[in-house]
């Protein structure tokens, strides 16, 4: 990352079936799926557990989750889950949220008025409130979800009041011409602005809007890990759009002499050697820079890729731009709703597209979504406003009204002891092989304690290298989550690291929108 000091904090996990053996959850046999009669979920406790003294334990279902099944959809195969019948999963719904005549209007996706393009409001996913238990027993650590047992997850508490639901944006954030952060289909998510600019763009929507935060990450993780009986989201649904290339000069090995036909033919075209074709695909988003990586000329869509004997010609959209030998190109954040609009789409609420099926790493190159929430890993990192560091001391805020990037003291209270500075960052390219494992996840209700990896292991398999890296050092303070489009197997729901300072920006960094109906309380 060109001299950036990065930090990767957090709880990490892996996966299993009911018997505790390793699974590839998206490649199970295609047996007929027969839904069984499942008892009412009220009072039942659905859990996953893993051995505390074995960082390589893949976990197992426990309590009332034993015997339940869930399968992640891939391409045309529909995802299937017994949890569709069980609360809270059964009440997770996609919707539009709009403001009309001073009132909040929610339109669910079974209404003919529902739209994904923003014409009927932004696209959100409603998560109903639920309770969690986190505890240790007989050498195991447990994560349990229920309708009414344990403690209400703190994502559903604001200023001491309980919320009936939290609304998470279905798409990554896009800032429109009115400087409002939106969740709509068919746009390239906004990136390359500062964290505070994203927060300001969310707040312009009103006091009910803020940015996706660590409390929400932990809430979603609880639902996903229990539903799939698996504590490694990389094994469950892959790593999102995570094996593409940043626009760095060295990727092109001197082949930067693209030429543009924009003046002559009113179109934008550039040429690369033929073997670069897997880096840029038809329909994908691209970034063109000039001189250095911070001087971005355009984010655009690749409309066509024509391969000739020794070179590939790419045509891209947007206003005509001049490209010279000082320009270079790479990928950028991919368009929203690409999961169902790319060449090999996926249409059910949970699954990933199969546009890169021919790749030897298909689990790292395809857009994904969990219950309509697209690319919660991969594509771009998402700024988290509720946690920050000062001199390696972690601080956390539990009120969306008090969120500010770089805050400490006041609403931001210290959590745990200062982190130990990491002076050995391992492989510079951040590839798998250097892992710092979290041996014990936080055992309290949610984000009031975050354990940092403290055991070290090399040569992990790709299914186990799920974001267990971290970088700690003074001066790092702004948290981002989920991984970027170039981070391959590091992209995981719990992969979190720190950015340099509040006034820094990067084209790998963006945000998601969050809505909490605090005015109704």
XYZ file of C-alpha atoms in Angstrom:
521
model
C 0.000 0.000 0.000
C 2.882 2.305 -0.825
C 4.227 3.103 2.613
C 0.941 2.997 4.496
C 1.076 1.700 8.027
C -1.872 -0.612 8.400
C -3.477 -2.358 11.298
C -5.631 -5.406 11.349
C -7.481 -6.058 14.595
C -10.084 -8.649 15.508
C -11.862 -11.759 16.232
C -11.507 -14.539 13.644
C -13.109 -17.816 13.011
C -13.495 -20.953 10.927
C -16.102 -23.553 9.985
C -17.700 -26.991 10.187
C -20.736 -29.165 9.642
C -22.723 -30.794 12.452
C -20.105 -33.483 12.971
C -17.234 -31.002 13.190
C -15.529 -32.021 9.928
C -14.337 -29.499 7.368
C -16.859 -28.405 4.779
C -16.846 -26.448 1.578
C -20.307 -25.049 2.136
C -20.967 -23.898 -1.408
C -19.997 -27.182 -3.085
C -22.211 -29.716 -1.314
C -23.926 -32.395 -3.441
C -27.069 -31.199 -5.180
C -29.460 -33.444 -3.280
C -33.130 -32.390 -3.228
C -33.741 -29.913 -0.442
C -36.752 -30.917 1.631
C -37.850 -28.494 4.287
C -38.731 -30.182 7.531
C -41.208 -29.209 10.179
C -39.201 -27.111 12.634
C -40.531 -26.191 16.081
C -41.385 -22.588 16.810
C -38.202 -20.603 17.434
C -39.460 -18.744 20.511
C -37.380 -19.831 23.482
C -34.927 -21.835 21.364
C -31.181 -21.179 21.295
C -29.284 -21.599 18.036
C -25.535 -21.797 18.463
C -22.089 -22.564 17.110
C -19.064 -23.487 19.224
C -15.347 -24.128 18.801
C -12.467 -25.381 20.932
C -10.759 -22.546 22.741
C -7.305 -24.146 22.834
C -7.279 -25.115 19.158
C -7.107 -22.151 16.764
C -7.505 -24.575 13.842
C -10.740 -26.112 15.148
C -13.415 -25.610 12.535
C -16.275 -25.603 15.035
C -19.641 -27.323 15.111
C -23.338 -26.596 15.464
C -24.731 -26.798 18.968
C -27.894 -26.488 21.054
C -31.051 -26.139 18.929
C -28.996 -25.614 15.749
C -27.947 -29.275 15.655
C -29.490 -30.957 12.631
C -30.344 -27.708 10.819
C -28.917 -27.022 7.370
C -27.929 -24.053 5.228
C -26.303 -23.950 1.802
C -24.824 -20.905 0.135
C -26.020 -20.356 -3.442
C -23.530 -20.127 -6.312
C -24.446 -18.805 -9.738
C -27.773 -20.239 -10.854
C -28.079 -22.493 -7.817
C -30.432 -21.029 -5.253
C -29.242 -20.829 -1.670
C -31.306 -22.853 0.790
C -31.594 -22.596 4.557
C -33.724 -24.141 7.279
C -33.215 -20.840 9.101
C -35.593 -19.125 6.678
C -38.323 -20.483 8.960
C -36.722 -19.400 12.240
C -36.663 -16.024 14.008
C -34.788 -13.724 13.569
C -33.743 -14.914 10.088
C -37.369 -15.421 9.035
C -38.083 -11.715 9.584
C -35.094 -10.280 7.706
C -36.605 -8.310 4.811
C -35.435 -6.092 1.966
C -37.130 -2.716 1.670
C -37.053 0.877 0.413
C -36.810 3.712 2.924
C -37.915 7.176 1.842
C -39.048 10.427 3.449
C -42.418 11.802 2.373
C -44.223 14.754 3.949
C -42.022 14.561 7.014
C -42.659 10.871 7.585
C -40.449 7.810 7.095
C -42.006 5.450 4.544
C -40.896 1.802 4.403
C -41.825 -0.223 1.304
C -41.015 -3.945 1.378
C -39.918 -5.870 -1.685
C -43.229 -7.719 -2.049
C -44.876 -4.362 -2.817
C -45.113 -3.445 -6.544
C -43.736 -0.007 -5.695
C -40.408 -1.428 -4.479
C -37.416 -0.336 -6.579
C -33.643 -0.841 -6.407
C -32.687 2.197 -8.523
C -33.417 4.796 -5.834
C -36.645 6.099 -7.370
C -38.651 4.897 -4.351
C -35.981 5.519 -1.740
C -32.812 3.750 -0.706
C -32.493 -0.036 -0.546
C -32.062 -1.467 2.940
C -32.343 -4.790 4.722
C -34.358 -4.858 7.943
C -32.790 -6.954 10.730
C -35.199 -7.558 13.659
C -33.876 -7.340 17.183
C -32.486 -10.513 18.722
C -30.538 -11.666 21.740
C -27.029 -13.117 21.999
C -25.065 -15.224 24.442
C -21.268 -15.473 24.418
C -19.676 -17.719 26.979
C -17.016 -20.348 27.646
C -17.779 -23.837 28.924
C -15.813 -27.105 29.104
C -13.075 -25.817 26.818
C -15.461 -24.422 24.182
C -16.424 -20.907 23.252
C -20.082 -20.403 22.295
C -21.966 -17.916 20.163
C -25.757 -18.250 20.535
C -28.662 -16.380 18.895
C -32.269 -16.424 20.118
C -35.508 -14.477 20.115
C -35.564 -13.834 23.857
C -32.638 -15.475 25.698
C -29.445 -13.817 26.844
C -28.776 -10.110 26.310
C -30.217 -7.890 23.598
C -27.489 -7.333 21.010
C -26.147 -3.772 21.503
C -26.741 -2.940 17.828
C -30.401 -2.607 18.881
C -29.737 -0.174 21.756
C -29.388 3.597 21.282
C -29.185 5.975 24.239
C -30.550 3.245 26.493
C -33.620 2.614 24.331
C -34.389 -0.640 22.544
C -34.951 -0.613 18.798
C -37.241 -3.097 17.098
C -34.899 -3.353 14.114
C -31.731 -2.104 12.445
C -31.662 -1.321 8.723
C -28.410 -2.108 6.879
C -27.854 -0.810 3.363
C -28.239 -3.462 0.699
C -25.533 -1.776 -1.372
C -22.274 -0.004 -0.695
C -22.503 3.759 -0.309
C -22.746 6.157 -3.241
C -22.691 9.948 -2.769
C -25.080 11.609 -5.218
C -25.073 15.104 -6.737
C -26.810 16.459 -3.623
C -23.943 15.168 -1.433
C -26.186 12.530 0.160
C -24.965 9.002 0.889
C -27.241 6.559 -0.941
C -27.856 2.801 -1.235
C -28.986 2.204 -4.821
C -28.288 -0.229 -7.648
C -26.262 0.406 -10.773
C -23.633 2.862 -9.523
C -19.943 2.649 -8.683
C -19.641 3.035 -4.892
C -17.967 6.246 -3.811
C -14.396 5.987 -2.572
C -11.276 8.150 -2.338
C -12.754 10.677 0.095
C -12.116 10.990 3.835
C -13.939 9.051 6.522
C -15.548 12.200 7.946
C -16.882 13.151 4.497
C -18.729 9.832 4.388
C -20.160 10.394 7.859
C -21.254 13.915 6.925
C -22.951 12.608 3.762
C -24.889 10.087 5.863
C -25.924 12.692 8.457
C -27.300 14.983 5.762
C -30.036 12.369 5.425
C -31.188 13.105 8.990
C -30.473 12.027 12.566
C -31.646 8.459 11.871
C -28.821 7.836 9.396
C -25.211 6.978 10.102
C -22.469 4.667 8.826
C -22.230 0.900 9.150
C -20.327 0.239 12.368
C -18.608 -2.458 14.412
C -21.764 -3.176 16.387
C -23.483 -4.014 13.101
C -20.564 -6.157 11.936
C -20.786 -8.204 15.118
C -24.577 -8.484 14.754
C -24.276 -9.821 11.193
C -21.451 -12.132 12.153
C -23.615 -13.696 14.864
C -26.386 -14.424 12.355
C -24.040 -15.803 9.683
C -21.876 -17.991 11.924
C -24.889 -19.611 13.570
C -26.883 -20.049 10.351
C -24.057 -21.851 8.548
C -22.625 -23.603 11.599
C -19.324 -22.043 10.642
C -17.059 -19.414 12.119
C -15.099 -18.591 8.954
C -17.092 -16.420 6.563
C -14.444 -16.968 3.889
C -15.383 -20.649 3.846
C -19.100 -19.853 3.891
C -19.376 -17.407 1.010
C -15.876 -16.751 -0.287
C -14.008 -13.461 -0.210
C -16.158 -11.285 -2.439
C -14.639 -9.180 -5.208
C -11.174 -9.667 -3.825
C -8.634 -10.761 -6.427
C -8.494 -7.777 -8.728
C -5.634 -5.322 -9.187
C -5.010 -1.848 -7.897
C -3.929 0.702 -10.513
C -0.202 0.409 -9.791
C 2.430 1.015 -12.435
C 4.346 -2.143 -11.643
C 1.384 -4.374 -12.529
C 1.798 -3.385 -16.141
C 5.525 -4.092 -16.413
C 6.251 -1.101 -18.598
C 3.179 -1.562 -20.823
C 1.650 1.786 -19.954
C 1.515 3.198 -23.481
C -2.257 2.979 -23.832
C -3.711 5.003 -26.642
C -7.077 6.724 -26.730
C -9.439 7.097 -29.681
C -11.639 9.503 -27.759
C -11.039 12.476 -30.028
C -11.378 10.694 -33.342
C -14.271 8.354 -32.635
C -15.990 9.826 -29.558
C -15.209 6.714 -27.591
C -12.669 5.749 -24.939
C -10.366 2.884 -25.797
C -7.110 1.579 -24.408
C -4.894 -1.347 -25.332
C -2.919 -3.811 -23.223
C -0.935 -6.960 -23.920
C -3.271 -9.925 -24.297
C -2.266 -11.632 -21.054
C -3.767 -8.807 -18.970
C -7.298 -9.799 -19.951
C -8.111 -11.664 -16.683
C -7.406 -8.459 -14.764
C -10.146 -6.478 -16.482
C -13.409 -8.123 -17.470
C -16.324 -6.869 -19.521
C -18.794 -5.109 -17.258
C -16.263 -4.469 -14.507
C -15.280 -1.074 -13.145
C -11.854 0.382 -13.856
C -9.698 3.167 -12.488
C -7.308 5.157 -14.683
C -4.550 7.165 -13.009
C -1.916 9.539 -14.305
C 1.514 10.060 -12.820
C 0.748 8.472 -9.471
C -1.987 6.425 -7.840
C -3.634 9.395 -6.126
C -4.164 11.317 -9.367
C -7.292 9.513 -10.585
C -8.552 10.491 -14.029
C -11.714 8.433 -14.030
C -13.723 5.580 -12.583
C -15.556 3.907 -15.467
C -17.172 0.687 -16.725
C -15.492 -1.615 -19.203
C -18.053 -1.941 -21.999
C -16.150 -4.301 -24.266
C -12.947 -6.345 -24.336
C -11.760 -7.547 -27.757
C -8.749 -9.869 -27.754
C -6.556 -9.971 -30.828
C -3.400 -11.981 -31.467
C -1.101 -10.131 -29.082
C -3.228 -7.472 -27.426
C -6.631 -6.698 -25.974
C -8.642 -3.592 -26.822
C -10.904 -2.246 -24.084
C -13.724 0.241 -24.565
C -15.010 2.125 -21.533
C -17.800 4.596 -20.825
C -17.907 8.128 -19.468
C -16.806 11.424 -20.987
C -13.851 11.278 -23.385
C -10.477 11.522 -21.656
C -6.956 11.739 -22.988
C -4.667 8.830 -22.138
C -0.899 9.093 -22.605
C 2.168 7.071 -21.702
C 2.138 8.460 -18.167
C -1.220 6.793 -17.470
C -1.858 3.410 -15.935
C -4.926 1.399 -15.157
C -6.384 -1.111 -12.723
C -9.603 -2.118 -11.047
C -11.712 -0.128 -8.619
C -14.919 -0.625 -6.635
C -17.390 -2.640 -8.701
C -20.895 -1.466 -9.559
C -23.684 -2.054 -7.052
C -26.073 -4.956 -7.689
C -23.392 -6.646 -9.798
C -24.342 -9.900 -8.052
C -27.380 -10.144 -10.294
C -26.357 -8.018 -13.267
C -22.982 -9.512 -14.250
C -22.611 -12.167 -16.971
C -23.210 -15.104 -14.570
C -25.572 -13.649 -11.949
C -27.117 -14.931 -8.749
C -30.700 -13.990 -7.856
C -31.612 -15.407 -4.432
C -31.121 -13.412 -1.226
C -27.977 -15.325 -0.234
C -25.284 -16.385 -2.704
C -22.565 -15.240 -5.065
C -22.347 -14.777 -8.804
C -20.246 -17.144 -10.893
C -18.751 -14.702 -13.371
C -15.214 -15.945 -12.680
C -15.975 -19.656 -12.628
C -13.046 -20.355 -14.930
C -10.646 -18.749 -12.486
C -8.587 -20.989 -10.245
C -9.725 -18.769 -7.383
C -13.469 -18.320 -8.040
C -14.169 -17.802 -4.340
C -12.073 -14.632 -4.449
C -13.381 -12.949 -7.586
C -17.172 -12.924 -7.439
C -19.686 -10.467 -5.966
C -21.656 -11.977 -3.089
C -24.509 -11.107 -0.784
C -25.957 -12.329 2.477
C -29.720 -11.853 2.757
C -29.593 -9.121 0.101
C -26.654 -7.240 1.694
C -24.151 -7.142 -1.143
C -20.368 -7.251 -0.726
C -20.141 -7.066 3.047
C -16.666 -8.436 2.298
C -14.456 -7.609 -0.659
C -14.860 -4.802 -3.207
C -14.009 -1.870 -0.894
C -13.186 -1.466 2.776
C -15.943 0.135 4.876
C -15.125 2.839 7.421
C -16.321 2.034 10.970
C -17.087 5.159 13.029
C -17.692 3.571 16.442
C -14.158 2.357 17.161
C -10.904 4.269 17.082
C -7.399 4.093 18.568
C -5.031 6.507 20.224
C -1.496 5.281 20.921
C -2.752 1.730 20.318
C -5.500 2.058 22.947
C -8.878 1.002 21.549
C -11.876 3.272 22.204
C -15.526 2.521 21.479
C -18.692 4.605 21.198
C -22.212 3.202 21.620
C -24.301 6.120 20.304
C -24.711 7.021 16.632
C -25.348 10.664 17.589
C -21.816 10.893 19.003
C -19.918 9.225 16.162
C -16.833 11.099 15.011
C -13.697 9.756 13.395
C -10.609 9.896 15.566
C -12.586 10.451 18.748
C -11.392 9.418 22.201
C -12.688 10.355 25.615
C -16.237 11.505 26.257
C -18.572 9.178 24.361
C -15.562 7.080 23.281
C -14.545 4.883 26.191
C -11.335 2.773 26.391
C -11.641 -0.977 25.861
C -8.998 -3.388 27.152
C -5.269 -2.753 27.406
C -3.169 -0.900 24.809
C -2.173 -3.134 21.922
C 1.378 -4.366 21.628
C 3.092 -2.740 18.668
C 3.692 -5.138 15.797
C 7.191 -4.557 14.441
C 7.182 -7.449 11.939
C 4.544 -7.125 9.238
C 5.474 -10.396 7.595
C 5.025 -10.714 3.844
C 4.728 -7.183 2.387
C 2.049 -8.253 -0.105
C -0.184 -9.420 2.758
C -0.646 -12.843 1.236
C -1.720 -15.809 3.318
C 1.035 -17.519 5.270
C 1.509 -14.963 8.037
C -1.369 -15.216 10.489
C -2.046 -13.862 13.937
C -4.905 -15.903 15.312
C -7.427 -14.782 17.860
C -7.375 -17.556 20.422
C -10.367 -16.318 22.400
C -13.174 -14.169 21.107
C -14.736 -11.601 23.363
C -16.997 -13.372 25.811
C -19.245 -10.483 26.774
C -22.343 -9.419 24.886
C -20.776 -7.788 21.813
C -18.292 -5.055 21.206
C -17.469 -4.137 24.774
C -14.326 -6.229 24.439
C -12.242 -7.020 21.372
C -9.521 -9.636 21.558
C -6.506 -9.115 19.325
C -4.702 -12.039 17.773
C -1.935 -13.267 20.043
C -0.867 -16.608 18.612
C 1.236 -16.985 15.504
C 1.134 -19.694 12.893
C 2.512 -20.071 9.370
C 1.502 -22.020 6.258
C -2.255 -21.998 6.823
C -4.490 -23.301 4.043
C -6.557 -20.806 2.075
C -9.717 -21.895 3.888
C -8.121 -20.962 7.200
C -6.333 -17.741 6.230
C -9.381 -15.598 6.749
C -8.197 -12.156 7.643
C -6.151 -13.147 10.670
C -3.528 -10.511 10.021
C -3.002 -7.326 11.949
C -0.711 -4.329 11.932
C -0.354 -2.269 15.079
C 1.591 0.930 15.506
C 1.320 4.440 16.911
C -0.563 6.889 14.716
C -3.072 4.381 13.349
C -6.584 5.336 14.373
C -9.359 4.983 11.746
C -10.946 1.524 11.435
C -12.026 -0.080 8.155
C -13.659 -3.491 7.703
C -14.175 -6.261 5.171
C -11.236 -6.066 2.776
C -10.668 -4.406 -0.576
C -10.828 -5.674 -4.142
C -7.128 -6.556 -4.196
C -6.908 -8.397 -0.864
C -7.765 -11.958 -1.874
C -8.169 -14.392 1.047
C -7.765 -11.661 3.658
C -11.324 -10.471 2.966
C -13.561 -11.738 5.747
C -16.451 -10.252 7.691
C -14.220 -9.876 10.748
C -11.176 -8.538 8.919
C -10.622 -5.067 10.359
C -7.598 -2.822 10.199
C -6.717 0.805 10.835
C -6.060 3.719 8.528
C -3.468 6.398 9.157
C -5.471 9.480 10.116
C -8.913 11.097 9.731
C -7.816 13.330 6.853
C -6.428 10.486 4.710
C -8.283 9.009 1.735
C -7.793 6.068 -0.609
C -9.632 4.525 -3.561
C -9.909 1.217 -1.655
C -11.893 2.870 1.171
C -15.639 3.536 1.176
C -18.674 3.200 3.436
C -22.108 1.671 3.948
C -25.273 3.377 5.124
C -27.139 2.476 8.323
C -30.657 3.525 9.345
C -32.028 3.361 12.897
C -35.553 4.600 13.514
C -34.645 6.466 16.696
C -37.333 9.090 16.088
C -40.021 6.437 16.586
C -38.807 5.574 20.098
